[in-house]
Coordinates of C-alpha atoms in Angstrom, one line a residue:
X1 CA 6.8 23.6 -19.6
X2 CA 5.4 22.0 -22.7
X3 CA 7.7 18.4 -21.7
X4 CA 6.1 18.5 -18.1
X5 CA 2.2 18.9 -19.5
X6 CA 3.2 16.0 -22.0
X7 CA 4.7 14.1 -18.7
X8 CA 1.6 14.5 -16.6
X9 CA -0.3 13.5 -19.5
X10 CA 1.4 10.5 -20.1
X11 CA 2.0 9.4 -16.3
X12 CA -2.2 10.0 -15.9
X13 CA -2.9 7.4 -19.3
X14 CA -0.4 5.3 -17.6
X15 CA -2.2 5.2 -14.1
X16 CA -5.5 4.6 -15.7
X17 CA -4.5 1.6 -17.6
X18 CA -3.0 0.3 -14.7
X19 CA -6.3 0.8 -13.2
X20 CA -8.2 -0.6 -15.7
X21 CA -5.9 -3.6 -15.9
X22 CA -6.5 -3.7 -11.5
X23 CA -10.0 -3.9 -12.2
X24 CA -10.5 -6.7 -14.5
X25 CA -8.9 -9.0 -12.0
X26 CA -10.9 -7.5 -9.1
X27 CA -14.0 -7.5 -10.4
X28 CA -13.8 -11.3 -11.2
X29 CA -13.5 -11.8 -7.6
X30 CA -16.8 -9.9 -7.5
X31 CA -18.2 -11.9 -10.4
X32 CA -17.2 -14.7 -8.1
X33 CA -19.7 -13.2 -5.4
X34 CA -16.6 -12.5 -3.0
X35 CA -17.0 -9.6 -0.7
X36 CA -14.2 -7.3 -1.9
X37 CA -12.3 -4.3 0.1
X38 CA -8.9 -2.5 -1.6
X39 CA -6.3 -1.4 0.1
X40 CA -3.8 0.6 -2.6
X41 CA -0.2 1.7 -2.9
X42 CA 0.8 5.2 -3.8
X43 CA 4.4 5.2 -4.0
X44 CA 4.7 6.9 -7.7
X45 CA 1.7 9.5 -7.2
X46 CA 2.7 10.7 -3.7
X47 CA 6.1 10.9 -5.3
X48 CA 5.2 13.3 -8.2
X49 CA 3.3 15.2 -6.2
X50 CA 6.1 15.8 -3.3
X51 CA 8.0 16.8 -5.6
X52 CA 6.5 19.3 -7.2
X53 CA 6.9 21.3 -3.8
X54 CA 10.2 19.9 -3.2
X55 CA 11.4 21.8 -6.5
X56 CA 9.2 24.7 -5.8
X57 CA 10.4 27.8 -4.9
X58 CA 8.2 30.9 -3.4
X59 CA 4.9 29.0 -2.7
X60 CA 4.1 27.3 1.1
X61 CA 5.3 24.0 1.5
X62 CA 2.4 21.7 1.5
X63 CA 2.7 19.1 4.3
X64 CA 3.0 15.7 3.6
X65 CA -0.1 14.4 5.6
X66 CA -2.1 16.3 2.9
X67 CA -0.1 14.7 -0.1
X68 CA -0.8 11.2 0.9
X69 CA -4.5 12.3 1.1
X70 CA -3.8 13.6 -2.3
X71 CA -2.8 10.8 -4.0
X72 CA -5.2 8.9 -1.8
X73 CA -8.1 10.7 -3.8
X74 CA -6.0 10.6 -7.2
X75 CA -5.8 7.0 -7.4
X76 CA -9.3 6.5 -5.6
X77 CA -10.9 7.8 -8.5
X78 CA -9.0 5.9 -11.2
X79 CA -9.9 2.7 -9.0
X80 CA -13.6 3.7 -9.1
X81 CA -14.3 4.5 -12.3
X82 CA -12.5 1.8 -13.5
X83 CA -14.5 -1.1 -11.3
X84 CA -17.4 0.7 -12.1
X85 CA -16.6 0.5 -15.7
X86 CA -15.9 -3.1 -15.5
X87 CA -19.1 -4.1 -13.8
X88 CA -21.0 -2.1 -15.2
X89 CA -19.7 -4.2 -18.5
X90 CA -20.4 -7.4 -16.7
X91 CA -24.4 -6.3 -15.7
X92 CA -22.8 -5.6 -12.0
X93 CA -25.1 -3.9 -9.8
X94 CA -23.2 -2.8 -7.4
X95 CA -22.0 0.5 -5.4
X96 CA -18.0 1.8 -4.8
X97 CA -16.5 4.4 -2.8
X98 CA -13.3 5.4 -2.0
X99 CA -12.8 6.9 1.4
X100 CA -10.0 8.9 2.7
X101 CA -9.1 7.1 5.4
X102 CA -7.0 8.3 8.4
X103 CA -4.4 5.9 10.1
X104 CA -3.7 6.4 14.1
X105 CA 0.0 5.6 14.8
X106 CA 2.2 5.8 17.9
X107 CA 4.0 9.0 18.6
X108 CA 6.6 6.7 20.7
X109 CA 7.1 4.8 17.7
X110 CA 11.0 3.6 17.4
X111 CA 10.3 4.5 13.1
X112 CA 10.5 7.9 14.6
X113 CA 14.3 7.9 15.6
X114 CA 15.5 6.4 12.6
X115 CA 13.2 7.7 9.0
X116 CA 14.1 5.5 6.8
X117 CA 11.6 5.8 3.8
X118 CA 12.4 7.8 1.0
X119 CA 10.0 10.2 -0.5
X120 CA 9.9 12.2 -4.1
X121 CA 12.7 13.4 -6.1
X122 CA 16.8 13.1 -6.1
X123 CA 18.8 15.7 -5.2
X124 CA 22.5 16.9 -4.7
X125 CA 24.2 17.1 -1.6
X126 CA 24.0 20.4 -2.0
X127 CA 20.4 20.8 -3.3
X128 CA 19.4 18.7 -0.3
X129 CA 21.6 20.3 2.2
X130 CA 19.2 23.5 1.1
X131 CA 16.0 21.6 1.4
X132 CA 17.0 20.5 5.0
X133 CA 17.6 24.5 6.0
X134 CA 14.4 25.7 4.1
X135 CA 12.1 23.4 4.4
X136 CA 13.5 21.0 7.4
X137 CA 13.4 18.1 5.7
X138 CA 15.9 14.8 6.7
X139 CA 17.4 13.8 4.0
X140 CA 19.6 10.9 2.9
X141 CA 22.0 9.3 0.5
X142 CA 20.4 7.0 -1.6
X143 CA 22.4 4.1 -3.0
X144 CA 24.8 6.6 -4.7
X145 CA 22.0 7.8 -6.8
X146 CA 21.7 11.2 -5.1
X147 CA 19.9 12.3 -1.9
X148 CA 16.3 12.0 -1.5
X149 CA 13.9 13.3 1.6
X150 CA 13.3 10.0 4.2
X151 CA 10.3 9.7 6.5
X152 CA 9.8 7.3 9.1
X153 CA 7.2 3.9 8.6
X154 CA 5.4 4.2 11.8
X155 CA 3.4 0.5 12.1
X156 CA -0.4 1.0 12.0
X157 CA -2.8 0.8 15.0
X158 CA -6.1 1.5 14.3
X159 CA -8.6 3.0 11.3
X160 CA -10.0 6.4 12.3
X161 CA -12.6 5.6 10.0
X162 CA -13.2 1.9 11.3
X163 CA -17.3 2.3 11.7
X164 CA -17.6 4.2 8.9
X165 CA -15.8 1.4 6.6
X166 CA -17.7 -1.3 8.2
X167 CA -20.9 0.1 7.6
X168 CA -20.3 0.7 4.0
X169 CA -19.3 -3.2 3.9
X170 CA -22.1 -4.2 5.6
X171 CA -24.0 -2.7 3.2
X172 CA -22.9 -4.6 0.4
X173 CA -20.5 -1.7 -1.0
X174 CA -16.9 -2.2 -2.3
X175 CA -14.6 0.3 -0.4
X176 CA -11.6 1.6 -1.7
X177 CA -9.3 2.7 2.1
X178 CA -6.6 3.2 3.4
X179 CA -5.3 4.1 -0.1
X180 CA -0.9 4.2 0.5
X181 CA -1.1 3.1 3.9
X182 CA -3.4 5.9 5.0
X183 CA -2.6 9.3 6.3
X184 CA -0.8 8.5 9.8
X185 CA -2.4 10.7 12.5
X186 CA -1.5 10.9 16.1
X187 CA -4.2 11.8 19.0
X188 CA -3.2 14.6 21.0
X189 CA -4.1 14.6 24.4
X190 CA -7.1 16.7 23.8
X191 CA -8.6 13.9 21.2
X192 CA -7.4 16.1 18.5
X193 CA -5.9 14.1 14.9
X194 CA -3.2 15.8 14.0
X195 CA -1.4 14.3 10.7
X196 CA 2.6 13.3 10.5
X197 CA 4.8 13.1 8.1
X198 CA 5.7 9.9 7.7
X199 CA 4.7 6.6 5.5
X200 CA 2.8 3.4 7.0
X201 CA 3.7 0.0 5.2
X202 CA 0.4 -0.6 2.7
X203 CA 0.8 -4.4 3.6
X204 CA 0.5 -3.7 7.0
X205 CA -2.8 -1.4 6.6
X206 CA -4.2 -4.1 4.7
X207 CA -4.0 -6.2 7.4
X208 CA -5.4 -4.1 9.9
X209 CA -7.9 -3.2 7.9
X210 CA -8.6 -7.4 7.0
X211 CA -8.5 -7.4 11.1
X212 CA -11.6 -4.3 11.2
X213 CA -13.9 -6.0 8.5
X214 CA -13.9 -9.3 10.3
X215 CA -12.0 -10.8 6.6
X216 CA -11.3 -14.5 6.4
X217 CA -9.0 -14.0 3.6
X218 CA -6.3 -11.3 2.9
X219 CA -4.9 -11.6 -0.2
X220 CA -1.6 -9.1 -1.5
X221 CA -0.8 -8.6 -5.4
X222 CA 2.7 -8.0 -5.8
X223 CA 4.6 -8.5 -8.9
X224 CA 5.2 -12.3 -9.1
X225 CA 3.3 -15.4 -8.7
X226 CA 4.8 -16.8 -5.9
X227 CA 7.1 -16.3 -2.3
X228 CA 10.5 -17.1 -3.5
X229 CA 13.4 -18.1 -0.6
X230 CA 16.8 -17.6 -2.8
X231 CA 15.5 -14.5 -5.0
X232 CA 17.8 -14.6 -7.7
X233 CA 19.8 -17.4 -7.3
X234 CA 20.7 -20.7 -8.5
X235 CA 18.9 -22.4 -5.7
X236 CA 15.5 -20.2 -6.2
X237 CA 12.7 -22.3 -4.9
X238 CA 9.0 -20.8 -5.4
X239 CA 6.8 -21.8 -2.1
X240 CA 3.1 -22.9 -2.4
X241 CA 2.5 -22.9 1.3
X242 CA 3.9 -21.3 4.4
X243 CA 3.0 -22.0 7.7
X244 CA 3.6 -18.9 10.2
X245 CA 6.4 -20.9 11.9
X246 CA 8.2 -21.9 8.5
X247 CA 7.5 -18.2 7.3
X248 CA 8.9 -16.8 11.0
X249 CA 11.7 -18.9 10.3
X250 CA 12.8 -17.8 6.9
X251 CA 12.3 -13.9 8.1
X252 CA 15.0 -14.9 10.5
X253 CA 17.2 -16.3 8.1
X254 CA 16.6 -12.8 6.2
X255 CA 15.1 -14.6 3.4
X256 CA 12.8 -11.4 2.6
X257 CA 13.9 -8.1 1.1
X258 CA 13.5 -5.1 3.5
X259 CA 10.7 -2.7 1.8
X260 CA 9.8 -5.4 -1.1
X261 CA 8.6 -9.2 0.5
X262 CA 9.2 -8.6 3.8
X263 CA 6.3 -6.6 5.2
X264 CA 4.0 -8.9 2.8
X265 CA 5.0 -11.8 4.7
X266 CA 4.9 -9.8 8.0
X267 CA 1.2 -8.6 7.4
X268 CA 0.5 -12.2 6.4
X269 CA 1.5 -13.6 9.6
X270 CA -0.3 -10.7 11.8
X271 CA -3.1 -11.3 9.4
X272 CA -3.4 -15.6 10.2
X273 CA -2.4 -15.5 13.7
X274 CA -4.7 -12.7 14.3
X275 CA -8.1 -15.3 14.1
X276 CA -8.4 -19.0 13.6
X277 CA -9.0 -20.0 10.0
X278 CA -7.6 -17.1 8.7
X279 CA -5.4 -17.1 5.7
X280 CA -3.3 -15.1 3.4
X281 CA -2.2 -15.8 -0.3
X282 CA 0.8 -13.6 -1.9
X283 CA 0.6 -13.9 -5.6
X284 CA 0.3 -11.6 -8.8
X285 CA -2.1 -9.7 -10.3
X286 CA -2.8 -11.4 -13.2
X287 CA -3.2 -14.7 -11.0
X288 CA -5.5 -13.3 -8.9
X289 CA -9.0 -15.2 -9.8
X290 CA -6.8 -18.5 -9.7
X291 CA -5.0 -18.0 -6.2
X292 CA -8.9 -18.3 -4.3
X293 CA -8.8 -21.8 -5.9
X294 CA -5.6 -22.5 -4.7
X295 CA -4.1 -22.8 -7.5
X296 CA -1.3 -20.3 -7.5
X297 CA 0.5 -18.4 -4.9
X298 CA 2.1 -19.0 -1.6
X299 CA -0.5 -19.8 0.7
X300 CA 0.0 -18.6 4.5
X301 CA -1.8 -20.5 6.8
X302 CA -2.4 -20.4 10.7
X303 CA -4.1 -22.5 13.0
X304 CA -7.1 -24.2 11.8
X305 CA -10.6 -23.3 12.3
X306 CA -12.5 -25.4 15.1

């Protein structure tokens, strides 16, 4: 017991100076007088919080809508007191909220035939056998690493909480939504949200959320500075600027990993052809401030404004 309360201990310092870290490079966008709305992941918080219920025996299993809200508030928080921090360092004036943001999805959905995102902890066969009778869970191998509990990635329709989040940018707040992709809901045919279990793509939520707020710029912060075609190989070429064809093109060639690059450059291209003058840059964190300058990134770009 004493090794787990050092564990959580540890994993919370870790997600507040990755928070803290977030928030530098964020803020200088405000600095920059930028209108600014974050869209997080949540892969290793809804994680660690699945699986305490996964490993749990003689308590209710807690549905996974409500861990994804969860996390949502978990890593809201971090992000808000550490902007708030950070302006408040820089003489800021300036309000932040994180909302809990529901995400309506399609029930009809093909994700829904074949779950292929994998949730929380590894098991055994046998272990997840067991999981699958108690607590009906699908579960799958997992690259020979063990067997792990999959959900399907349903692809994101609409913001429940669309007026709400454009009033709060309207008046001048930064908004923290659709934290991990936002909890997918479905609408019954009595208007009634009722949450599933399943994951939406946080690129993809970005976008639609860009699409909401009327944004002229989408911009996703992944872990290096620039769309690579040839990851890891001899003939790795770092691109600076994409048109949607070119980038349409090199997702056919399968150019982009499944579940890493390739729903970044998906959202991007929803994102640009979704409004004239739109773009998107993909670069990292640390490059952030540059990438509005063009100096960094890949650069996606559609048609051109009028």
């Amino acid at each position: 017991m004493r090794f787990k309360k050092i564990q959580r201990i540890y994993q919370r310092k870790l997600s507040l100076k990755l928070t803290k870290k977030t928030a530098a490079s964020i803020v200088d966008f405000i600095e920059e007088g930028h209108e600014v709305v974050i869209v997080h992941g949540n892969g290793p918080q809804v994680g660690q919080i699945v699986s305490v219920y996964e490993k749990a025996t003689g308590i209710p299993n807690m549905p996974f809508p409500e861990c994804g809200a969860m996390s949502q508030g978990y890593i809201g928080y971090h992000l808000q007191q550490s902007i708030g921090e950070e302006m408040r360092k820089r003489g800021i004036d300036k309000g932040i909220t994180a909302m809990i943001t529901q995400v309506l999805i399609d029930e009809e959905d093909p994700a829904f035939c074949n779950p292929t995102k994998p949730v929380g902890s590894f098991f055994s066969k046998e272990e997840a056998m067991e999981l699958e009778r108690r607590k009906g869970y699908i579960m799958k191998e997992d690259a020979g690493r063990g067997w792990r509990r999959v959900v399907p990635s349903p692809e994101p329709i609409d913001i429940i909480e669309s007026k709400t989040l454009k009033a709060l940018v309207e008046s001048n707040f930064i908004v923290i939504t659709a934290g991990g992709g936002g909890i997918p809901v479905i609408r019954k045919d009595n208007g009634k949200l009722e949450g599933i279990p399943a994951v939406i793509d946080k690129d993809l939520a970005a976008e639609l959320v860009g699409e909401v707020v009327d944004a002229d710029m989408l911009i996703i912060l992944t872990a290096v500075e620039k769309v690579c075609i040839d990851f890891h190989k001899p003939t790795e070429k770092g691109l600076e600027r994409l048109t949607v064809e070119e980038a349409e093109q090199y997702m056919e060639e399968g150019q982009f990993a499944p579940g890493s690059m390739l729903p970044k450059i998906k959202a991007a291209i929803k994102f640009v052809k979704s409004k004239k003058g739109r773009r998107a840059i993909i670069t990292s964190l640390d490059k952030a401030r540059e990438c509005v300058k063009e100096r960094v990134g890949t650069r996606i770009e559609g048609l051109p404004t009028e």
